[in-house]
Coordinates of C-alpha atoms in Angstrom, one line a residue:
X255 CA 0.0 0.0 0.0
X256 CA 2.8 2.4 1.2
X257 CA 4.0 2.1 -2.5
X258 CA 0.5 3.1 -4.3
X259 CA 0.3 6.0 -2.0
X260 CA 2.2 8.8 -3.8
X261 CA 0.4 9.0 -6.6
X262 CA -3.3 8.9 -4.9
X263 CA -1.6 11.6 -2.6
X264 CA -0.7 13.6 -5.8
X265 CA -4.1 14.2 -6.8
X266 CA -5.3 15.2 -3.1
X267 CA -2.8 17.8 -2.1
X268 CA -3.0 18.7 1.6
X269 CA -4.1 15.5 2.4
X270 CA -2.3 12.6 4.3
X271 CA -3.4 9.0 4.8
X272 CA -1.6 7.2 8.2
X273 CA -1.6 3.1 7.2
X274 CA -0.7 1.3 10.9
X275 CA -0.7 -2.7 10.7
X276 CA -2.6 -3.4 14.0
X277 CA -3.0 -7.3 14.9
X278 CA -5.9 -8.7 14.1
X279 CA -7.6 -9.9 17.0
X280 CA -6.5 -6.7 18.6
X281 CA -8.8 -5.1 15.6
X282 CA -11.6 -7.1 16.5
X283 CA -11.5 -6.3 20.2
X284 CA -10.2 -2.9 20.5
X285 CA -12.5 -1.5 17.5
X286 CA -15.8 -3.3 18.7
X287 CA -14.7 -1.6 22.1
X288 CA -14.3 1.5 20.4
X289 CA -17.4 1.7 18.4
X290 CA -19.7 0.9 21.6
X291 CA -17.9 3.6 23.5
X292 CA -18.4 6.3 20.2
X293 CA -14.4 6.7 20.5
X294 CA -12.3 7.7 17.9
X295 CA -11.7 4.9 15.1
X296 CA -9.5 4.8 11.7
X297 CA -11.7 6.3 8.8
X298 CA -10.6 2.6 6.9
X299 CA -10.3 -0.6 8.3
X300 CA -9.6 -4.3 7.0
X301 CA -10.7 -6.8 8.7
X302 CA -9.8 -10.6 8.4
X303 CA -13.0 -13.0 7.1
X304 CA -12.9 -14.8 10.3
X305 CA -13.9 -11.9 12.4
X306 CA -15.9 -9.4 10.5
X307 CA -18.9 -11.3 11.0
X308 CA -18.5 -10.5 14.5
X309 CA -19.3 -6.6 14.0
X310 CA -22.7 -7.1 12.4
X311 CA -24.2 -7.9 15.8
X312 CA -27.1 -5.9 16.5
X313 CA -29.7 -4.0 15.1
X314 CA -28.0 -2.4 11.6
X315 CA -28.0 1.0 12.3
X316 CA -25.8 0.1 15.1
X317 CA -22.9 -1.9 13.1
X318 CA -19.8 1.1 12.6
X319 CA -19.2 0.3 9.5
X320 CA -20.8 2.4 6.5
X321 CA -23.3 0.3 4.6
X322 CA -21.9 0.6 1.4
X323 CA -25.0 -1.5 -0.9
X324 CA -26.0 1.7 -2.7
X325 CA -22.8 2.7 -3.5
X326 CA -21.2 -0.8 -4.4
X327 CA -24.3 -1.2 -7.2
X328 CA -24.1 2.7 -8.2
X329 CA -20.1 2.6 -9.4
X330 CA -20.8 -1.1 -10.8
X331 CA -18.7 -2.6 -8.7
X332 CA -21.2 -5.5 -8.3
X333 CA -20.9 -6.2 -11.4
X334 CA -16.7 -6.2 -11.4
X335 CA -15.8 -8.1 -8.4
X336 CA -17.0 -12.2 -8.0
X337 CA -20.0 -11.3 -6.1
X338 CA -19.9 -14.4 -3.9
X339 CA -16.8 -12.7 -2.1
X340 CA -19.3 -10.0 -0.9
X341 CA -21.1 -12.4 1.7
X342 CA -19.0 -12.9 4.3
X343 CA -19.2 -9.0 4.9
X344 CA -22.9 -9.2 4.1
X345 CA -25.7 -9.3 6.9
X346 CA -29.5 -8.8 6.7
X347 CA -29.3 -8.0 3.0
X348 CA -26.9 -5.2 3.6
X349 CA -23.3 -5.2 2.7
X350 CA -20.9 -3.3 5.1
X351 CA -17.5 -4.1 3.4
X352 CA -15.0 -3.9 0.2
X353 CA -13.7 -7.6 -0.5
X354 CA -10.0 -7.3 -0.6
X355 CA -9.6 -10.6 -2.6
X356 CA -10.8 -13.5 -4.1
X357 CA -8.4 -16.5 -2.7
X358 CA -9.7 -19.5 -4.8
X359 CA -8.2 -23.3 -4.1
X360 CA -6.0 -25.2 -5.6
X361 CA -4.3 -28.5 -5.0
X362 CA -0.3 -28.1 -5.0
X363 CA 1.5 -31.8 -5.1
X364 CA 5.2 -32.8 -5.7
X365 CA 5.1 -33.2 -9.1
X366 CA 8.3 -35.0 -9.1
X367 CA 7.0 -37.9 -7.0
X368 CA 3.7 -37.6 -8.8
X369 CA 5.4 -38.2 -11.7
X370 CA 7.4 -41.2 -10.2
X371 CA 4.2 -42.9 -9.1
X372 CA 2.4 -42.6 -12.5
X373 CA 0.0 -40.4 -11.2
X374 CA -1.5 -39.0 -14.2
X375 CA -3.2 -35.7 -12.8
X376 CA -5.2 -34.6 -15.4
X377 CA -7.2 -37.7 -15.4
X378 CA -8.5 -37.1 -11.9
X379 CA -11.6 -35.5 -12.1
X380 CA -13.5 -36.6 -8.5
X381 CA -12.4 -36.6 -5.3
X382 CA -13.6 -40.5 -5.3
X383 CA -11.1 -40.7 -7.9
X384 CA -8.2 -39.2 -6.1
X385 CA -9.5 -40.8 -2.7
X386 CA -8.7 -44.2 -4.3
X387 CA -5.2 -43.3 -5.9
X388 CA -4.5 -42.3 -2.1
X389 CA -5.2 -45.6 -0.2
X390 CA -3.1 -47.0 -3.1
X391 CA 0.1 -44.8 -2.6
X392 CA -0.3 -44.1 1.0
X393 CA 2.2 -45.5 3.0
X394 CA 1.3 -44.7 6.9
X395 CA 3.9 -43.3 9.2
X396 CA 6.2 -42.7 5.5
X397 CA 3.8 -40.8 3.1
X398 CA 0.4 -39.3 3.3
X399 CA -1.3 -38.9 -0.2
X400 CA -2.5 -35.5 1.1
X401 CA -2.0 -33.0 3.9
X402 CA -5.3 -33.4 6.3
X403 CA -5.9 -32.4 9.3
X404 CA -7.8 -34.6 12.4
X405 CA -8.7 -31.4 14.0
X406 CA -8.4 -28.4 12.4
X407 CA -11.2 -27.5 9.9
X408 CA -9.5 -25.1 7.6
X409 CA -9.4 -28.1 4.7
X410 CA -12.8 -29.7 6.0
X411 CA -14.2 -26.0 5.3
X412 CA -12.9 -26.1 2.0
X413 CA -15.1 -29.3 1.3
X414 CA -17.9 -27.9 2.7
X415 CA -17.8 -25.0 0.8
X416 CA -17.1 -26.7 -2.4
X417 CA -20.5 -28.9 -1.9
X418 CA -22.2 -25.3 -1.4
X419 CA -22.7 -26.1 2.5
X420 CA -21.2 -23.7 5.1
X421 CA -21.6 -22.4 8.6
X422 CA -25.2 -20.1 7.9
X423 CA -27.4 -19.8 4.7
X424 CA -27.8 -16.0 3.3
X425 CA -30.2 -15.5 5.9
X426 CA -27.7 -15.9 8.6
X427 CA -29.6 -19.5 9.4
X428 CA -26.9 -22.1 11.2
X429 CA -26.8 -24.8 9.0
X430 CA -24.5 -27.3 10.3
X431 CA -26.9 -29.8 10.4
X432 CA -28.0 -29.9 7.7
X433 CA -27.2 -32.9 4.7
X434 CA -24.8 -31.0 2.9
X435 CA -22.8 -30.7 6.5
X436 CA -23.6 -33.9 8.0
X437 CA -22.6 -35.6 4.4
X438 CA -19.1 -33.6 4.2
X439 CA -18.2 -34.7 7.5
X440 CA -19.2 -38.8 6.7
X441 CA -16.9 -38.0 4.0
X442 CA -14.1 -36.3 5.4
X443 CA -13.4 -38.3 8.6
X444 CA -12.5 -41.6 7.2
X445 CA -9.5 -39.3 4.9
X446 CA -8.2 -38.6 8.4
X447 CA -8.9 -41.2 11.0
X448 CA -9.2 -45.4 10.8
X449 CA -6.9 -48.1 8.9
X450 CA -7.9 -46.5 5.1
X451 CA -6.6 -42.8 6.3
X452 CA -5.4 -40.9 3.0
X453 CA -4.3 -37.6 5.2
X454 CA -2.6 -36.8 8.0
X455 CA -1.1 -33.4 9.3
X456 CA 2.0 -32.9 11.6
X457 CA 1.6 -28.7 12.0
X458 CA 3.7 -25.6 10.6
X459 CA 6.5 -23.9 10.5
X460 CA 9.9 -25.9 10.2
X461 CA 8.0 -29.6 10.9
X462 CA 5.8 -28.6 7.1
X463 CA 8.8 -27.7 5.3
X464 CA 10.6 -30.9 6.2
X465 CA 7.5 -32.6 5.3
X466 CA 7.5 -31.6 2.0
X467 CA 10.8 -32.0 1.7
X468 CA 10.7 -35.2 2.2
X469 CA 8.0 -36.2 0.6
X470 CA 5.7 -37.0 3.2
X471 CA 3.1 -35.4 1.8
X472 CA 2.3 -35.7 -2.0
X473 CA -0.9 -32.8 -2.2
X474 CA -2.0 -29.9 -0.2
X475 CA -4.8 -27.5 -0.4
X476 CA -3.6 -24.5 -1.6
X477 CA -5.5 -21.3 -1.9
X478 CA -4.0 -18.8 -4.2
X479 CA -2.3 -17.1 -1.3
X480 CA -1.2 -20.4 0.4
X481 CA 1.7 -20.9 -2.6
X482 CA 3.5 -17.6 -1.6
X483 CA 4.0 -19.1 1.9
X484 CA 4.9 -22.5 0.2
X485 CA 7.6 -20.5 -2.2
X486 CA 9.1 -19.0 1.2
X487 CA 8.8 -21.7 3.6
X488 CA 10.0 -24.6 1.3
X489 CA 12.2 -23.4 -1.5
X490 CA 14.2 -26.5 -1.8
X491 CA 11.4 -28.0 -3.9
X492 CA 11.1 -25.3 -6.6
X493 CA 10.5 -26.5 -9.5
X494 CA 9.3 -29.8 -8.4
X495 CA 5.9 -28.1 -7.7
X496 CA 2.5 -27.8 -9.2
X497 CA -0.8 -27.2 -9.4
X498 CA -4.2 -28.7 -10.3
X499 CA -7.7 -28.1 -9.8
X500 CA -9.7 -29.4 -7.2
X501 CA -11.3 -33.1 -7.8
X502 CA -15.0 -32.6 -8.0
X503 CA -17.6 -34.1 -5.5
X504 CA -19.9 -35.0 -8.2
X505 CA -18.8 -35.7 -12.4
X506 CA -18.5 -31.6 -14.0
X507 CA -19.3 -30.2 -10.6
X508 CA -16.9 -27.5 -9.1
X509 CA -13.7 -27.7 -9.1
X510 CA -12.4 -25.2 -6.3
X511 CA -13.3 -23.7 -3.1
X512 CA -12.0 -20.7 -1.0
X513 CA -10.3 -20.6 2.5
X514 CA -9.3 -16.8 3.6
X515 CA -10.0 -13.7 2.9
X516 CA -10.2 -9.8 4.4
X517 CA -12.9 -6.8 3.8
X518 CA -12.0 -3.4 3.9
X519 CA -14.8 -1.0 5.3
X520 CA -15.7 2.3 6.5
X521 CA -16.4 3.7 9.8
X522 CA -19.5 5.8 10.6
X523 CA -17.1 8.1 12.1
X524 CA -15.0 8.9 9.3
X525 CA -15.7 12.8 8.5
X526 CA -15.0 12.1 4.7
X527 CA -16.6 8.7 3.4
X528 CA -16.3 10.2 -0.5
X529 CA -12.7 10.1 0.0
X530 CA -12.2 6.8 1.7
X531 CA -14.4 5.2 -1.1
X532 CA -11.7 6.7 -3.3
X533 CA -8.4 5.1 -1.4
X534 CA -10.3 2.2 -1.3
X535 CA -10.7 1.8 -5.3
X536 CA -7.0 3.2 -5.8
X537 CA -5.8 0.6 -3.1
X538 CA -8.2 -2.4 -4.3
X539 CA -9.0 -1.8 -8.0
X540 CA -5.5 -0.5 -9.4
X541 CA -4.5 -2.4 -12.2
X542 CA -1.1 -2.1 -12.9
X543 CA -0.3 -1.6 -9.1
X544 CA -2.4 -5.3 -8.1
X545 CA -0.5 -6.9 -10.7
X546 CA 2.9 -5.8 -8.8
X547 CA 1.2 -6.9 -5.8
X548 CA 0.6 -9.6 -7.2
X549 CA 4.1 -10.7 -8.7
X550 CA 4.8 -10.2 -4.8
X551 CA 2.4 -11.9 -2.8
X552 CA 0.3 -14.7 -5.6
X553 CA -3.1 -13.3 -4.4
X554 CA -5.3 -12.7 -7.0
X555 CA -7.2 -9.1 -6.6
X556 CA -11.4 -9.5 -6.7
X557 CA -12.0 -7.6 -9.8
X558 CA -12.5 -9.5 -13.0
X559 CA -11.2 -6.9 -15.5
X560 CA -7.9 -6.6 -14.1
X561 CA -7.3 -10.6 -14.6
X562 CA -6.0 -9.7 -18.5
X563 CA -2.8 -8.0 -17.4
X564 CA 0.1 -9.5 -18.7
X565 CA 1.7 -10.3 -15.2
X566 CA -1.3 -13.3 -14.9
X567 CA 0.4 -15.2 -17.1
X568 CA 3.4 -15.2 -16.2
X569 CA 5.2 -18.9 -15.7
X570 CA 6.3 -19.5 -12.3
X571 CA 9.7 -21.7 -12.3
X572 CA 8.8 -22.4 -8.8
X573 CA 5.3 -24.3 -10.1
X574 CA 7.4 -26.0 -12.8
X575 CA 6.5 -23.0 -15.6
X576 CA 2.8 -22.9 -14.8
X577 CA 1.2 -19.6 -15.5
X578 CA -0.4 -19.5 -11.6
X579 CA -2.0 -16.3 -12.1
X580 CA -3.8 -17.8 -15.0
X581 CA -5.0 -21.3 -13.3
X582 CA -6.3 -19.3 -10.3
X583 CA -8.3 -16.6 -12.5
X584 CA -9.8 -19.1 -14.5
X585 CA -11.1 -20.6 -11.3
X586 CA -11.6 -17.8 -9.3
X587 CA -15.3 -17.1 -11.0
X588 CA -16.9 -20.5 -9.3
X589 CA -15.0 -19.4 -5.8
X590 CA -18.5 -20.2 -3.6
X591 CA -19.9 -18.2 -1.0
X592 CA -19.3 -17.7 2.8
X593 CA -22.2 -16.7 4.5
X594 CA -21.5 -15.4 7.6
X595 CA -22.8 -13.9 11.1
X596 CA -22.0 -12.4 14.4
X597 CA -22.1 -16.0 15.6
X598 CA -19.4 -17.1 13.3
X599 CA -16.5 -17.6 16.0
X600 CA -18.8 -20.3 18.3
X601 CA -19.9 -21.5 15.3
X602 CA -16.5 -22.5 14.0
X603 CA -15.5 -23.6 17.3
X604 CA -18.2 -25.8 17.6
X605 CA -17.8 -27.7 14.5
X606 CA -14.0 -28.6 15.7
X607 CA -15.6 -29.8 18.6
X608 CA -17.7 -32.0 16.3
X609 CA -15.1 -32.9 13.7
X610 CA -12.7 -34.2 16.9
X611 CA -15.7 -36.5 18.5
X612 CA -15.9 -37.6 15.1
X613 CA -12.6 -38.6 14.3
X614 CA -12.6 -40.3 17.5
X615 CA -15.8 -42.0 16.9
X616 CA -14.4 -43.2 13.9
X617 CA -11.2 -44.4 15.3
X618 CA -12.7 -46.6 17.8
X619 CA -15.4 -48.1 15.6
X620 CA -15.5 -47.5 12.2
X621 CA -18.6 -47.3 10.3
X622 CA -20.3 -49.3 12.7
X623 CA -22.7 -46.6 13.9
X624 CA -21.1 -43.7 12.7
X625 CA -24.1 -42.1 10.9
X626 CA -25.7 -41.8 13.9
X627 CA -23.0 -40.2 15.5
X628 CA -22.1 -37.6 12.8
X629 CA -25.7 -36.7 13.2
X630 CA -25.9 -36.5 16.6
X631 CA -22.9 -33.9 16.4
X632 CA -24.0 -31.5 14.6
X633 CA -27.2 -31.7 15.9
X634 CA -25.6 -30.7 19.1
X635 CA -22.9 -28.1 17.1
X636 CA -25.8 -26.4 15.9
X637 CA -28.1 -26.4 18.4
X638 CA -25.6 -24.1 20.6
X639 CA -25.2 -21.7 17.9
X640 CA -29.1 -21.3 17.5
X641 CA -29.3 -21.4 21.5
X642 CA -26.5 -18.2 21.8
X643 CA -28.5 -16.8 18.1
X644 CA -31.6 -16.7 20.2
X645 CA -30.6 -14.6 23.0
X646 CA -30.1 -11.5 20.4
X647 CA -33.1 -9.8 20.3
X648 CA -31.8 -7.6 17.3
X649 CA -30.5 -11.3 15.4
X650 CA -33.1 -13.5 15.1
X651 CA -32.6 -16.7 12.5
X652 CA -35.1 -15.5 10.3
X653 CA -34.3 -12.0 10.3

């Protein structure tokens, strides 16, 4: 940003713009603190997908962020950006922030071992398909087909995206119980737990990079951003990387997903909203700048007509030549929706509850009962979201 701001600053002479990087669960707590207290706030803040569902608690004239609908539909940016990235900062029909990306997912895989076990990629097309090339290469306690993790739900909420599932429906509903859910998790546990496990997941930092050094895992989810941190983390397998799309659920059905994301908004209190719109399409809508930014960081911006410039088609010698702006653009227009709501956090806590008693479940015995129990989980998952949704009197289910 500190880069692009010279020449916005150029055209607005007497005026200065402060950018502070601020943690981000010290955003959420301090700014939510803030706007109940009516204290001074930034004019602009960008907030990570995880959290801003938390700010649209309450009746909507009491969320402190701008609503920004009318203007979003006015300057055609509706049309411009994939409008499924608008709903995680969405609530009641209203929309409250600027989505700052787009982050569609991939699978990356050692195309070198790939390649080795006559893997042929492009003729995986569902993830039945790929699940039974796993349990025929998997090795356990030597090599995982795929990086999966028991507990975590970052790549089980890539699934469950993919199938069109999620935490609430557009009217801010808790849906974890319902079949799409209950069917992604009957699907997903028995990748990560029992004798016919096709994942497995040791952490981050230095134990990842040795695992993918080593070739203890073969694919991982990677959303567009995800392959920068890859590049950084693990450069000893440049080269010897690449990407495909995600296998399908169903024969022609979609072939990615999403995991991340980050809204940029504007407080009620900023004296100058015209102008903050204004930053905001210079920071989030410049071409030539985003596709620097891009070069940089591997995330694509949200805008559809910036996707032709040049630097998206780049080869990457890291992703053994492939053009990864390209692969993720092309996807990047079925990315599905996150609906979201103030009760996101407990919701996403609760399902990693679930997904652990699961696993477990399934550890101890099998199939033998396991519907049932999947059920029962989310049954219970969801029914303590809608319990803690009830207690809003501004936030009702079917508001």
């Amino acid at each position: 940003y500190l880069k692009m701001l010279p020449d916005f600053l150029q055209k607005h002479p007497g005026k200065s713009v402060d950018i502070q990087i601020v943690a981000g669960e010290a955003v959420t707590s301090r700014l939510q603190a803030a706007f109940w207290s009516n204290l001074d706030v930034p004019d602009l803040v960008e907030v990570e997908i995880s959290w801003a569902g938390s700010f649209f608690r309450g009746r909507l004239e009491s969320i402190g962020f701008r609503d920004l609908t009318e203007r979003i539909h006015k300057t055609g940016l509706w049309e411009r950006i994939v409008q499924a990235r608008f709903a995680p900062y969405t609530t009641r029909g209203r929309i409250f922030g600027i989505p700052h990306d787009v982050h569609p997912v991939m699978l990356a895989y050692r195309r070198d071992l790939i390649e080795q076990l006559r893997i042929d990629v492009d003729a995986i097309r569902t993830w039945d398909e790929f699940v039974e090339i796993g349990r025929r290469v998997t090795v356990p306690g030597k090599r995982f087909m795929m990086e999966l993790p028991p507990a975590g739900v970052s790549s089980f909420e890539v699934m469950l995206f993919q199938r069109d599932g999620g935490y609430f429906d557009p009217q801010g509903n808790c849906t974890l119980d319902n079949e799409i859910a209950i069917a992604t998790m009957k699907y997903y546990v028995p990748l990560v737990a029992g004798r016919y496990r096709i994942g497995n997941d040791l952490g981050g930092g230095q134990i990842f990079t040795r695992a993918l050094e080593d070739g203890y895992y073969l694919f991982m989810v990677a959303p567009d951003w995800r392959t920068k941190v890859i590049e950084q983390d693990v450069p000893k397998v440049g080269g010897r990387m690449a990407l495909m799309p995600l296998p399908a659920f169903t024969p022609g059905g979609r072939r990615t997903s999403t995991w991340g994301g980050t809204m940029i908004g504007i407080t009620k209190r900023c004296a100058d909203p015209d102008l903050a719109w204004e930053l905001i399409m210079h920071l989030y809508l410049n071409k030539d700048a985003l596709a620097e930014q891009f070069r940089n960081t591997n995330i694509l911006p949200p805008a559809r007509d910036l996707w032709d410039h040049p630097a998206y088609d780049e080869p990457r010698p890291f992703w053994s030549n492939q053009p990864l702006g390209r692969l993720y653009a092309n996807l990047a227009p079925q990315t599905p929706p996150q609906y979201t709501s103030p009760y996101i956090g407990l919701a996403k806590a609760k399902l990693s509850e679930a997904l652990i008693a699961c696993v477990d479940y399934y550890n101890r015995y099998g199939e033998r009962g396991f519907d049932g129990f999947v059920r029962q989980q989310m049954a219970r998952a969801a029914g303590e979201v809608r319990r803690q949704m009830r207690r809003n009197p501004y936030l009702h289910e079917n508001a």
